[in-house]
Amino acid sequence: MKIKKILLSMLLVLSVFAAPLTGNAATKSMSVHFIDVGQGDSIYIKAPNGENILIDGGKNGNTVVSYLKKQKVKTINVMISTHPDADHMGGLDEVLKAFKVKSIYAPKVSHTTQVYKNFLTAVKKEGVKIKSAQKGVTVPIKGVSAKFVAPVKTYSKSDLNDWSAVLRLTYGKKSFLFTGDAELKSETDMLKSKQTLKADVLKVGHHGAKTSTSASFLKAVKPTYAVISVGKGNSYGHPTSTVLNRLKSSKVKVFRTDKQGSIVAKTDGKTISFNTKPTTVSSASTAKPASKSKTYKLTAKLDNTRPKQYSTVRLTVKGLPSGTKYKAVFHYKTKDTIYYGKTGKTLPVKISRASTSYRVYVDVTSTYKGKSYKARTSFLPK
Ligand SMILES: [Zn+2]
């Protein structure tokens, strides 16, 4: 009986010692979630020791808050606001309201927007003091190395993007570089500062705008993978073909939140795996199809070629991908009138007192992928 008890307690002691050892060795992983927040950034990192890190919160906090709740996050150990733009900072006040946040890092630049004021108010309520995010500052997170490599300098307030806090995170042999919206000025300063920028995964700067991810910056980072956090059909034209082609010619595998939703990278410090495959080459290149582009023929048609005065004629233009903008010039007897429309949509035009028995020609012009197209139709008012 006694021996059994001793043996049992010995086993217990052994297992207590053994558990953390085996747990530490190879099984601990870090996951990096590039949350699909539309046009904007929000990155959630589950560090290998369980600490939660959030970089930016998208424009609207709802998406991020519900994503983090799904991941069973209770406390955010480190919150980083890269810069005060709405598509990065906008959601952070909601995150602050929903979770306990232990420490906050932000670059030393203020802004006059409501978004910035809301952020400050939420931070104040949380009772946390903002720590300065700038080159050389280390973020204490267990099991990893996390260090800001930018901003290297101070910039003018009109260069808000260049103020972006850029974090380099390393776990074991694998590194990530989170660039916020840093543009050419900041990239150049980072390069000049001679810091290690090498990373296996690059969060592409400024949603793939051509003012970021310069060839020399890309050469220094030398990523295997790149993630572009960008909104589907955004009005900025992000990501640009310039950056996509630069990544392609450097043989970087590209992931995009607009095409693939949230991107999750997982690493044990030795290898990295993703929740999805990189985007295919064809979708990564928007510049190439021009050379083998099919031929288009623009056509213009009116629903009524013998309209009465003061009536409405409807113009339909086809032959280019629907939604392509065109210009239509109506050559009336006394003047020319210009209308703008889109292919695939009918354009109603009131012809008012168009002179009877004077043929009104309608010249349609449109530009698609750098080539211009013309079509003509006419009507004769009665
Ligand atoms: Zn942005």
Coordinates of C-alpha atoms and ligand atoms in Angstrom, one line a residue:
M1 CA 0.0 0.0 0.0
K2 CA 2.7 2.5 1.0
I3 CA 4.9 1.5 -1.9
K4 CA 2.1 2.0 -4.3
K5 CA 1.5 5.5 -2.9
I6 CA 5.2 6.4 -3.2
L7 CA 5.3 5.2 -6.7
L8 CA 2.2 7.1 -7.6
S9 CA 3.6 10.3 -6.2
M10 CA 6.9 9.7 -8.0
L11 CA 5.0 9.3 -11.2
L12 CA 3.1 12.5 -10.6
V13 CA 6.4 14.4 -9.9
L14 CA 7.8 13.0 -13.1
S15 CA 4.9 13.9 -15.2
V16 CA 4.9 17.5 -13.8
F17 CA 8.5 17.9 -14.9
A18 CA 8.0 16.1 -18.2
A19 CA 4.9 18.0 -19.4
P20 CA 6.4 21.4 -19.9
L21 CA 9.5 19.9 -21.5
T22 CA 7.8 18.0 -24.2
G23 CA 5.4 20.9 -24.6
N24 CA 8.2 23.3 -25.2
A25 CA 10.2 21.3 -27.6
A26 CA 8.5 21.0 -31.0
T27 CA 4.8 21.3 -30.6
K28 CA 4.5 25.0 -29.8
S29 CA 3.4 27.0 -32.7
M30 CA 2.8 30.6 -33.5
S31 CA -0.1 31.6 -35.7
V32 CA -0.4 34.9 -37.6
H33 CA -3.9 35.8 -38.9
F34 CA -4.2 38.4 -41.6
I35 CA -7.9 39.1 -40.9
D36 CA -10.0 40.0 -44.0
V37 CA -11.2 43.5 -43.0
G38 CA -11.8 44.7 -46.5
Q39 CA -9.7 47.7 -47.4
G40 CA -7.5 48.0 -44.3
D41 CA -5.2 46.0 -42.0
S42 CA -5.7 43.9 -39.0
I43 CA -3.3 41.2 -37.9
Y44 CA -3.8 38.9 -35.0
I45 CA -0.9 36.9 -33.6
K46 CA -1.1 34.1 -31.2
A47 CA 2.5 33.9 -29.8
P48 CA 3.9 30.4 -29.0
N49 CA 3.4 30.9 -25.2
G50 CA -0.2 32.0 -25.7
E51 CA 0.1 35.7 -25.6
N52 CA -2.2 37.7 -27.9
I53 CA -0.9 40.5 -30.1
L54 CA -3.1 42.7 -32.4
I55 CA -1.6 45.0 -35.0
D56 CA -4.3 47.4 -36.2
G57 CA -8.1 46.9 -36.2
G58 CA -9.4 47.6 -39.7
K59 CA -11.8 50.5 -40.3
N60 CA -14.7 49.0 -38.4
G61 CA -14.1 47.1 -35.2
N62 CA -17.0 44.6 -35.6
T63 CA -15.1 42.2 -37.9
V64 CA -12.0 42.1 -35.7
V65 CA -13.9 41.8 -32.4
S66 CA -16.0 38.8 -33.7
Y67 CA -12.9 37.2 -35.2
L68 CA -11.0 37.4 -32.0
K69 CA -13.9 36.1 -30.0
K70 CA -14.0 33.1 -32.3
Q71 CA -10.4 32.6 -31.5
K72 CA -11.3 32.6 -27.8
V73 CA -9.2 35.7 -27.1
K74 CA -9.9 37.2 -23.7
T75 CA -7.0 39.5 -23.2
I76 CA -4.8 41.3 -25.7
N77 CA -1.3 41.4 -24.3
V78 CA 0.0 43.8 -26.9
M79 CA -1.9 46.1 -29.2
I80 CA -0.1 48.0 -31.9
S81 CA -1.5 50.9 -33.9
T82 CA 0.7 51.3 -36.9
H83 CA -0.5 54.8 -37.7
P84 CA -3.6 57.0 -37.3
D85 CA -5.3 56.2 -40.7
A86 CA -8.9 55.1 -40.4
D87 CA -8.4 51.8 -42.2
H88 CA -5.9 50.8 -39.5
M89 CA -7.0 52.6 -36.4
G90 CA -10.7 52.9 -37.0
G91 CA -11.6 49.6 -35.3
L92 CA -9.3 49.8 -32.4
D93 CA -11.6 51.6 -30.0
E94 CA -14.2 48.8 -30.4
V95 CA -11.5 46.3 -29.7
L96 CA -10.5 48.2 -26.6
K97 CA -14.1 48.2 -25.4
A98 CA -14.5 44.5 -26.0
F99 CA -11.2 43.1 -24.6
K100 CA -8.8 43.8 -21.8
V101 CA -5.7 45.3 -23.4
K102 CA -2.5 45.2 -21.3
S103 CA -0.1 47.3 -23.4
I104 CA -0.4 49.6 -26.4
Y105 CA 2.3 50.8 -28.9
A106 CA 1.8 53.6 -31.4
P107 CA 4.1 55.9 -33.3
K108 CA 4.5 59.4 -31.8
V109 CA 2.2 61.2 -34.3
S110 CA -1.2 62.7 -33.6
H111 CA -4.1 63.3 -35.9
T112 CA -7.1 65.6 -35.9
T113 CA -9.7 63.0 -37.0
Q114 CA -12.6 61.7 -35.0
V115 CA -11.1 58.2 -35.4
Y116 CA -7.9 59.3 -33.6
K117 CA -9.9 61.0 -30.9
N118 CA -12.0 57.9 -30.4
F119 CA -8.9 55.8 -30.1
L120 CA -7.4 58.1 -27.4
T121 CA -10.6 58.1 -25.4
A122 CA -10.8 54.3 -25.5
V123 CA -7.1 54.1 -24.5
K124 CA -7.7 56.5 -21.6
K125 CA -10.7 54.4 -20.4
E126 CA -8.5 51.3 -20.5
G127 CA -6.1 53.1 -18.2
V128 CA -3.1 52.2 -20.3
K129 CA -0.3 54.5 -21.3
I130 CA 0.7 54.4 -25.0
K131 CA 4.3 53.3 -25.5
S132 CA 6.2 54.8 -28.4
A133 CA 6.7 52.6 -31.4
Q134 CA 9.9 53.5 -33.1
K135 CA 13.1 52.0 -34.5
G136 CA 14.9 49.9 -31.8
V137 CA 12.0 49.5 -29.4
T138 CA 11.6 45.9 -28.3
V139 CA 8.2 44.4 -27.4
P140 CA 8.5 41.9 -24.6
I141 CA 6.7 38.8 -25.7
K142 CA 7.7 35.4 -24.4
G143 CA 9.4 32.9 -26.8
V144 CA 9.8 35.3 -29.7
S145 CA 11.8 38.4 -30.6
A146 CA 9.7 41.4 -31.5
K147 CA 11.3 44.6 -32.5
F148 CA 10.3 47.8 -34.2
V149 CA 12.5 48.7 -37.2
A150 CA 10.5 51.8 -38.1
P151 CA 9.7 54.7 -37.9
V152 CA 13.4 55.4 -38.1
K153 CA 12.8 59.2 -38.2
T154 CA 10.1 61.7 -37.7
Y155 CA 8.1 62.7 -40.8
S156 CA 5.7 65.5 -41.6
K157 CA 2.1 65.0 -40.9
S158 CA 1.3 64.9 -44.6
D159 CA 3.4 61.7 -44.7
L160 CA 1.3 59.8 -42.2
N161 CA 2.0 56.5 -43.9
D162 CA 5.7 56.9 -43.4
W163 CA 5.1 57.1 -39.7
S164 CA 3.9 53.5 -39.7
A165 CA 5.3 51.3 -37.0
V166 CA 7.0 48.4 -38.6
L167 CA 7.4 45.3 -36.5
R168 CA 9.9 42.5 -37.2
L169 CA 8.8 39.3 -35.4
T170 CA 11.0 36.2 -35.2
Y171 CA 10.2 32.8 -33.8
G172 CA 12.9 30.2 -34.1
K173 CA 14.3 30.5 -37.6
K174 CA 11.2 32.2 -39.1
S175 CA 10.5 35.9 -39.4
F176 CA 7.6 38.2 -40.3
L177 CA 7.7 41.8 -41.2
F178 CA 4.6 43.9 -40.7
T179 CA 5.0 47.1 -42.5
G180 CA 1.7 49.0 -42.0
D181 CA 1.4 51.6 -44.8
A182 CA 5.1 52.5 -44.8
E183 CA 6.1 54.1 -48.1
L184 CA 9.3 54.8 -50.0
K185 CA 10.7 57.4 -47.6
S186 CA 10.4 55.0 -44.6
E187 CA 11.6 52.1 -46.7
T188 CA 14.7 54.1 -47.7
D189 CA 15.4 55.1 -44.1
M190 CA 15.0 51.5 -42.9
L191 CA 17.5 50.4 -45.5
K192 CA 19.9 53.2 -44.6
S193 CA 19.7 52.3 -40.9
K194 CA 21.4 48.9 -41.6
Q195 CA 18.9 46.9 -39.5
T196 CA 18.1 43.3 -40.3
L197 CA 15.0 43.4 -42.4
K198 CA 15.1 39.8 -43.8
A199 CA 11.7 38.1 -43.3
D200 CA 10.1 34.9 -44.6
V201 CA 6.7 36.6 -44.7
L202 CA 6.2 40.2 -45.7
K203 CA 3.0 42.0 -45.0
V204 CA 3.1 44.1 -48.1
G205 CA 3.1 47.9 -47.4
H206 CA 0.1 50.1 -48.0
H207 CA -2.1 47.4 -49.5
G208 CA 0.1 47.0 -52.6
A209 CA 0.3 50.6 -53.6
K210 CA 3.1 51.4 -56.0
T211 CA 4.6 53.9 -53.5
S212 CA 5.6 51.0 -51.3
T213 CA 7.6 47.7 -51.7
S214 CA 10.4 49.2 -53.7
A215 CA 12.7 46.9 -55.5
S216 CA 15.6 47.6 -53.1
F217 CA 13.4 47.1 -50.1
L218 CA 12.1 43.8 -51.5
K219 CA 15.7 42.7 -52.1
A220 CA 16.6 43.4 -48.5
V221 CA 13.6 41.6 -47.0
K222 CA 13.9 38.7 -49.5
P223 CA 10.5 37.2 -48.5
T224 CA 9.3 33.7 -49.6
Y225 CA 5.8 34.8 -49.0
A226 CA 3.9 38.1 -49.2
V227 CA 0.5 38.9 -47.8
I228 CA -1.6 41.8 -49.3
S229 CA -4.3 43.0 -47.0
V230 CA -6.7 44.7 -49.4
G231 CA -10.4 45.3 -50.1
K232 CA -12.2 43.7 -53.0
G233 CA -12.9 46.3 -55.7
N234 CA -11.4 49.1 -53.7
S235 CA -11.4 52.5 -55.3
Y236 CA -7.6 53.0 -54.9
G237 CA -6.7 50.3 -57.5
H238 CA -4.8 48.4 -54.8
P239 CA -2.9 46.2 -55.3
T240 CA -1.1 47.7 -58.2
S241 CA 0.3 45.7 -61.1
T242 CA 3.6 47.4 -60.5
V243 CA 3.9 45.8 -57.0
L244 CA 2.4 42.4 -58.2
N245 CA 4.9 42.2 -61.0
R246 CA 7.8 43.1 -58.7
L247 CA 6.8 40.3 -56.3
K248 CA 6.3 38.0 -59.2
S249 CA 9.8 38.7 -60.7
S250 CA 11.3 38.1 -57.2
K251 CA 9.4 34.7 -57.2
V252 CA 7.5 35.6 -54.0
K253 CA 4.4 33.6 -53.3
V254 CA 1.5 36.0 -52.9
F255 CA -1.6 35.8 -50.7
R256 CA -4.4 38.3 -50.9
T257 CA -7.3 38.9 -48.5
D258 CA -9.5 40.3 -51.2
K259 CA -9.3 37.0 -53.1
Q260 CA -8.8 34.5 -50.3
G261 CA -10.4 36.0 -47.2
S262 CA -8.4 35.8 -44.0
I263 CA -4.9 34.4 -44.4
V264 CA -3.5 32.3 -41.6
A265 CA 0.2 31.4 -41.3
K266 CA 1.4 28.9 -38.8
T267 CA 4.9 28.2 -37.8
D268 CA 6.8 26.0 -35.3
G269 CA 9.9 28.1 -35.8
K270 CA 11.2 25.8 -38.5
T271 CA 8.6 25.7 -41.3
I272 CA 5.6 27.8 -42.2
S273 CA 2.3 26.6 -43.5
F274 CA -0.8 28.6 -44.7
N275 CA -4.5 27.9 -44.6
T276 CA -4.7 28.3 -48.3
K277 CA -2.6 28.1 -51.5
P278 CA -0.9 31.3 -52.9
T279 CA -2.7 33.1 -55.6
T280 CA -2.0 31.8 -59.1
V281 CA 0.4 33.5 -61.4
S282 CA -2.4 34.5 -63.8
S283 CA -4.4 36.3 -61.2
A284 CA -1.2 38.0 -59.8
S285 CA -0.5 39.6 -63.1
T286 CA -2.8 42.3 -64.5
A287 CA -0.3 43.8 -66.9
K288 CA 0.3 40.8 -69.1
P289 CA -3.1 40.1 -70.9
A290 CA -2.6 43.3 -73.0
S291 CA -0.2 41.6 -75.3
K292 CA -2.5 38.7 -76.1
S293 CA -5.7 40.7 -75.6
K294 CA -8.7 39.8 -77.7
T295 CA -10.0 42.3 -80.2
Y296 CA -13.0 44.3 -79.2
K297 CA -15.5 46.1 -81.4
L298 CA -17.6 48.9 -79.9
T299 CA -21.2 49.1 -81.0
A300 CA -23.8 51.8 -80.2
K301 CA -27.5 51.4 -80.7
L302 CA -30.6 53.6 -80.0
D303 CA -34.0 52.2 -79.0
N304 CA -35.7 54.7 -81.3
T305 CA -34.2 56.2 -84.4
R306 CA -37.3 58.3 -85.3
P307 CA -38.1 59.9 -81.9
K308 CA -40.6 62.8 -81.3
Q309 CA -39.3 66.1 -80.1
Y310 CA -39.0 66.2 -76.2
S311 CA -38.9 62.5 -76.0
T312 CA -36.3 60.2 -74.5
V313 CA -34.0 58.0 -76.5
R314 CA -32.1 55.2 -74.9
L315 CA -28.5 54.5 -75.9
T316 CA -26.9 51.1 -75.5
V317 CA -23.2 50.7 -76.0
K318 CA -21.7 47.2 -76.1
G319 CA -18.5 45.5 -77.2
L320 CA -16.2 46.2 -74.2
P321 CA -16.4 44.5 -70.8
S322 CA -19.5 45.7 -69.1
G323 CA -19.0 48.7 -66.9
T324 CA -16.4 50.4 -69.1
K325 CA -16.9 54.1 -69.2
Y326 CA -17.7 55.8 -72.5
K327 CA -18.4 59.3 -73.8
A328 CA -21.2 60.0 -76.2
V329 CA -21.4 63.2 -78.1
F330 CA -24.8 64.1 -79.6
H331 CA -24.3 66.4 -82.6
Y332 CA -27.5 68.5 -82.6
K333 CA -28.0 71.1 -85.3
T334 CA -27.1 74.0 -83.0
K335 CA -24.7 72.4 -80.5
D336 CA -22.9 69.3 -79.3
T337 CA -24.0 67.7 -76.0
I338 CA -21.8 65.3 -74.1
Y339 CA -23.0 62.4 -72.0
Y340 CA -21.1 59.7 -70.1
G341 CA -22.3 56.2 -69.6
K342 CA -21.1 52.7 -69.0
T343 CA -21.2 49.7 -71.3
G344 CA -24.0 47.2 -70.6
K345 CA -26.2 49.9 -69.1
T346 CA -28.8 51.9 -71.1
L347 CA -28.3 55.6 -71.0
P348 CA -31.5 57.6 -71.3
V349 CA -31.1 60.9 -73.1
K350 CA -33.8 63.6 -73.3
I351 CA -33.6 65.1 -76.8
S352 CA -35.8 68.2 -76.0
R353 CA -36.4 70.5 -79.0
A354 CA -34.1 68.6 -81.5
S355 CA -34.7 70.0 -84.9
T356 CA -37.0 67.8 -87.0
S357 CA -35.5 66.3 -90.1
Y358 CA -32.0 67.1 -89.1
R359 CA -30.1 63.8 -88.5
V360 CA -28.4 63.8 -85.1
Y361 CA -25.2 61.8 -85.1
V362 CA -24.0 60.2 -81.9
D363 CA -20.3 59.6 -81.6
V364 CA -19.3 57.2 -78.9
T365 CA -15.7 56.9 -77.7
S366 CA -14.2 54.6 -75.0
T367 CA -10.8 53.6 -73.8
Y368 CA -10.0 50.2 -72.5
K369 CA -6.6 49.0 -71.4
G370 CA -4.9 51.9 -73.1
K371 CA -6.7 51.5 -76.5
S372 CA -9.5 53.7 -77.7
Y373 CA -12.6 52.5 -79.5
K374 CA -15.2 54.3 -81.5
A375 CA -18.8 53.7 -82.6
R376 CA -21.4 55.8 -84.3
T377 CA -25.2 55.8 -84.5
S378 CA -27.8 58.4 -85.3
F379 CA -31.5 59.4 -85.1
L380 CA -33.8 61.6 -87.0
P381 CA -36.3 63.6 -84.9
K382 CA -39.9 63.9 -86.3
Ligands
ZN1 ZN -4.0 51.7 -45.1

